[in-house]
Short mmCIF file of C-alpha atoms in Angstrom, two decimals:
data_model
loop_
_atom_site.label_atom_id
_atom_site.label_comp_id
_atom_site.label_asym_id
_atom_site.label_seq_id
_atom_site.Cartn_x
_atom_site.Cartn_y
_atom_site.Cartn_z
CA MET T 1 3.49 52.20 -26.70
CA SER T 2 3.73 55.18 -28.96
CA GLN T 3 1.81 58.40 -28.15
CA ARG T 4 -0.46 57.83 -31.24
CA VAL T 5 -1.38 54.24 -30.22
CA ALA T 6 -1.90 55.50 -26.55
CA GLY T 7 -4.18 58.32 -27.82
CA ARG T 8 -6.29 55.80 -29.96
CA THR T 9 -6.61 53.46 -27.02
CA ARG T 10 -7.75 56.36 -24.65
CA LEU T 11 -10.53 57.06 -27.26
CA ALA T 12 -11.29 53.64 -28.67
CA THR T 13 -11.73 51.84 -25.19
CA PRO T 14 -14.54 54.09 -23.73
CA ILE T 15 -16.36 54.02 -27.15
CA ALA T 16 -16.15 50.25 -27.22
CA VAL T 17 -17.38 50.06 -23.65
CA GLY T 18 -20.31 52.36 -24.28
CA LEU T 19 -21.35 50.45 -27.40
CA GLY T 20 -21.10 47.10 -25.63
CA LEU T 21 -23.14 48.24 -22.73
CA ALA T 22 -25.86 49.85 -24.98
CA ALA T 23 -26.07 46.48 -26.97
CA LEU T 24 -26.25 44.37 -23.84
CA ALA T 25 -28.80 46.64 -22.22
CA ALA T 26 -31.07 46.62 -25.40
CA ARG T 27 -31.20 42.87 -25.60
CA VAL T 28 -34.54 41.17 -25.48
CA PRO T 29 -34.89 37.54 -24.77
CA SER T 30 -34.69 35.81 -28.08
CA THR T 31 -32.41 33.85 -30.27
CA TRP T 32 -30.86 36.97 -31.45
CA ALA T 33 -29.88 37.96 -27.91
CA ILE T 34 -27.10 35.39 -27.99
CA LEU T 35 -25.82 36.80 -31.18
CA VAL T 36 -25.65 40.23 -29.59
CA THR T 37 -23.97 38.85 -26.45
CA VAL T 38 -21.33 36.93 -28.53
CA GLY T 39 -20.73 40.05 -30.58
CA VAL T 40 -20.16 42.10 -27.50
CA GLY T 41 -17.84 39.31 -26.23
CA LEU T 42 -15.79 39.59 -29.50
CA LEU T 43 -15.60 43.39 -28.95
CA GLY T 44 -14.33 42.73 -25.45
CA LEU T 45 -11.68 40.44 -26.90
CA ILE T 46 -10.31 42.72 -29.61
CA ALA T 47 -10.77 46.18 -28.21
CA PRO T 48 -7.63 47.84 -26.70
CA VAL T 49 -7.16 47.74 -22.93
CA PRO T 50 -5.01 50.57 -21.47
CA PRO T 51 -1.57 49.41 -20.07
CA ALA T 52 -2.69 50.80 -16.65
CA ALA T 53 -4.81 47.62 -16.27
CA LYS T 54 -1.60 45.75 -15.45
CA ALA T 55 -0.68 48.17 -12.67
CA ALA T 56 -4.05 47.72 -10.95
CA SER T 57 -3.77 43.99 -10.83
CA ALA T 58 -2.66 41.93 -7.70
CA PRO T 59 1.10 41.68 -7.04
CA VAL T 60 2.99 39.60 -9.53
CA PRO T 61 3.32 35.99 -8.23
CA ALA T 62 6.88 34.90 -7.44
CA SER T 63 6.73 31.88 -9.65
CA ARG T 64 4.68 30.18 -12.28
CA ARG T 65 3.66 27.62 -9.67
CA THR T 66 2.50 30.38 -7.35
CA ALA T 67 0.42 31.91 -10.15
CA VAL T 68 -1.24 28.55 -10.85
CA VAL T 69 -2.02 28.02 -7.18
CA THR T 70 -3.46 31.53 -6.91
CA TRP T 71 -5.68 30.92 -10.11
CA ALA T 72 -6.90 27.59 -8.79
CA GLY T 73 -7.64 29.03 -5.30
CA ALA T 74 -9.49 32.00 -6.73
CA LEU T 75 -11.57 29.59 -8.83
CA ALA T 76 -12.19 27.25 -5.98
CA LEU T 77 -13.35 30.10 -3.74
CA GLY T 78 -15.66 31.48 -6.56
CA ILE T 79 -17.32 28.15 -7.34
CA GLY T 80 -17.55 27.30 -3.57
CA ALA T 81 -19.32 30.68 -3.13
CA LEU T 82 -21.77 29.83 -5.98
CA LEU T 83 -22.57 26.39 -4.55
CA ILE T 84 -23.21 27.87 -1.14
CA ALA T 85 -25.33 30.81 -2.50
CA GLY T 86 -27.40 28.31 -4.47
CA ARG T 87 -28.19 26.27 -1.38
CA LEU T 88 -28.63 29.06 1.06
CA PRO T 89 -32.39 29.71 0.53
CA SER T 90 -33.18 26.02 1.37
CA LEU T 91 -30.71 26.07 4.27
CA LEU T 92 -32.50 29.10 5.64
CA GLY T 93 -35.95 27.69 4.96
CA ILE T 94 -36.85 30.34 2.41
CA GLY T 95 -39.23 29.17 -0.26
CA LEU T 96 -38.30 30.35 -3.69
CA SER T 97 -40.85 28.47 -5.83
CA GLY T 98 -40.71 31.08 -8.71
CA LEU T 99 -36.85 30.66 -8.98
CA VAL T 100 -36.73 26.83 -9.18
CA VAL T 101 -34.08 25.71 -11.57
CA ARG T 102 -35.26 23.27 -14.20
CA ARG T 103 -33.11 21.38 -16.66
CA ALA T 104 -32.67 23.31 -19.85
CA GLY T 105 -32.42 22.07 -23.41
CA ALA T 106 -29.29 21.75 -25.33
CA TRP T 107 -29.68 25.05 -27.13
CA ALA T 108 -30.34 27.01 -23.86
CA VAL T 109 -27.29 25.49 -22.33
CA THR T 110 -25.12 26.26 -25.27
CA ALA T 111 -26.41 29.79 -25.44
CA SER T 112 -25.87 30.22 -21.63
CA ALA T 113 -22.20 28.92 -21.85
CA LEU T 114 -21.42 31.31 -24.75
CA ALA T 115 -23.03 34.22 -22.89
CA ALA T 116 -20.87 33.50 -19.78
CA ILE T 117 -17.64 33.60 -21.78
CA ALA T 118 -18.68 36.58 -23.87
CA GLU T 119 -19.69 38.56 -20.83
CA GLU T 120 -16.43 37.92 -19.07
CA LEU T 121 -14.47 38.92 -22.03
CA PHE T 122 -16.41 42.17 -22.07
CA PHE T 123 -16.74 42.95 -18.35
CA ARG T 124 -13.63 41.47 -16.85
CA ARG T 125 -11.25 42.10 -19.76
CA LEU T 126 -12.31 45.24 -21.44
CA VAL T 127 -14.51 47.10 -18.80
CA TYR T 128 -12.26 46.13 -15.99
CA GLY T 129 -9.26 46.88 -17.97
CA TRP T 130 -10.45 50.41 -18.76
CA LEU T 131 -11.62 51.21 -15.24
CA ALA T 132 -8.34 49.88 -13.83
CA THR T 133 -6.79 53.31 -14.77
CA TRP T 134 -8.40 54.46 -11.64
CA GLY T 135 -7.41 51.60 -9.27
CA PRO T 136 -8.66 48.03 -8.59
CA VAL T 137 -11.46 49.25 -6.26
CA VAL T 138 -12.97 51.21 -9.12
CA ALA T 139 -12.36 48.53 -11.59
CA ILE T 140 -14.02 45.78 -9.44
CA GLY T 141 -16.88 47.87 -8.22
CA GLY T 142 -17.42 49.67 -11.51
CA SER T 143 -17.51 46.42 -13.68
CA ALA T 144 -19.71 44.81 -11.16
CA ALA T 145 -22.26 47.69 -11.14
CA LEU T 146 -22.42 47.77 -14.96
CA PHE T 147 -22.68 44.00 -15.05
CA ALA T 148 -25.83 44.26 -12.73
CA ALA T 149 -27.24 47.20 -14.74
CA VAL T 150 -27.23 45.70 -18.14
CA HIS T 151 -29.33 42.66 -16.87
CA VAL T 152 -32.20 44.86 -15.50
CA PRO T 153 -34.01 45.42 -18.84
CA VAL T 154 -34.31 41.62 -19.28
CA TYR T 155 -34.74 40.38 -15.69
CA GLY T 156 -35.97 43.48 -13.81
CA PHE T 157 -34.59 45.34 -10.74
CA ALA T 158 -34.83 42.28 -8.52
CA VAL T 159 -31.71 40.94 -10.16
CA ILE T 160 -29.51 43.77 -9.01
CA PRO T 161 -28.33 42.41 -5.68
CA ILE T 162 -27.43 38.93 -7.02
CA ASP T 163 -25.83 40.22 -10.16
CA ALA T 164 -23.88 42.94 -8.26
CA ALA T 165 -22.67 40.25 -5.76
CA ALA T 166 -21.70 38.02 -8.59
CA GLY T 167 -19.88 40.89 -10.43
CA LEU T 168 -17.92 41.66 -7.31
CA LEU T 169 -16.78 38.12 -6.89
CA LEU T 170 -15.85 37.91 -10.59
CA GLY T 171 -14.00 41.16 -10.34
CA TRP T 172 -12.11 40.02 -7.34
CA GLN T 173 -11.10 36.88 -9.26
CA ARG T 174 -10.04 39.16 -12.19
CA TRP T 175 -7.85 41.24 -9.69
CA MET T 176 -6.40 38.25 -7.81
CA THR T 177 -5.44 36.28 -10.95
CA ARG T 178 -4.48 39.20 -13.24
CA GLY T 179 -6.61 37.68 -16.01
CA TRP T 180 -10.28 36.94 -16.86
CA THR T 181 -10.06 33.15 -17.27
CA ALA T 182 -10.87 32.29 -13.66
CA SER T 183 -13.92 34.56 -13.64
CA GLY T 184 -14.95 33.01 -17.00
CA VAL T 185 -14.90 29.57 -15.66
CA THR T 186 -16.79 30.63 -12.53
CA HIS T 187 -19.40 32.53 -14.68
CA LEU T 188 -19.73 29.43 -16.88
CA VAL T 189 -20.40 27.12 -13.84
CA ALA T 190 -22.88 29.74 -12.49
CA ASN T 191 -24.72 29.63 -15.81
CA LEU T 192 -24.70 25.86 -15.87
CA ILE T 193 -26.09 25.72 -12.36
CA ALA T 194 -28.93 28.13 -13.41
CA GLU T 195 -29.76 25.93 -16.40
CA GLY T 196 -29.91 22.82 -14.17
CA VAL T 197 -26.93 21.12 -15.68
CA ILE T 198 -25.04 21.26 -12.38
CA ALA T 199 -27.04 20.45 -9.29
#
């Protein structure tokens, strides 16, 4: 990478991250919120990621087969954790009547699916990739903290623990698999569970 391109990446990436975070935090529940989220996802897809993101990834698998097994294992652990977390309140006898999942309509399910992929492109590709300059712990923890923070204006402070935990899980998947697709599928499944599509 040339010095000029590296300089542009160092400047463009934090600006893109800042603009995306501001847009996500300013969302209000509406039809337009999905357009904002998809727009931020496109920003996450096209904005430059510093080359240091590769250095902060898990060790390179010895073979393509090992990489596929690692990806599938990370995905299985992520979805397994979601399914357990979703059933934990009833297993512990904790009543959460205000958080009962009800089956959503087709538009809500579509919007939720688009939001999952868009957020993963932004948080696990761009934000993680930018923070990876300071190592995987900062990349995982920082992207999780920012992920939780941007949901506060819409859902309130009560969402911080669950979104931070989800962000840590998704960040671990990003680190383990060296890409954002496993976390993208996991986030998609989480949103489908929340919408009542997956019981």
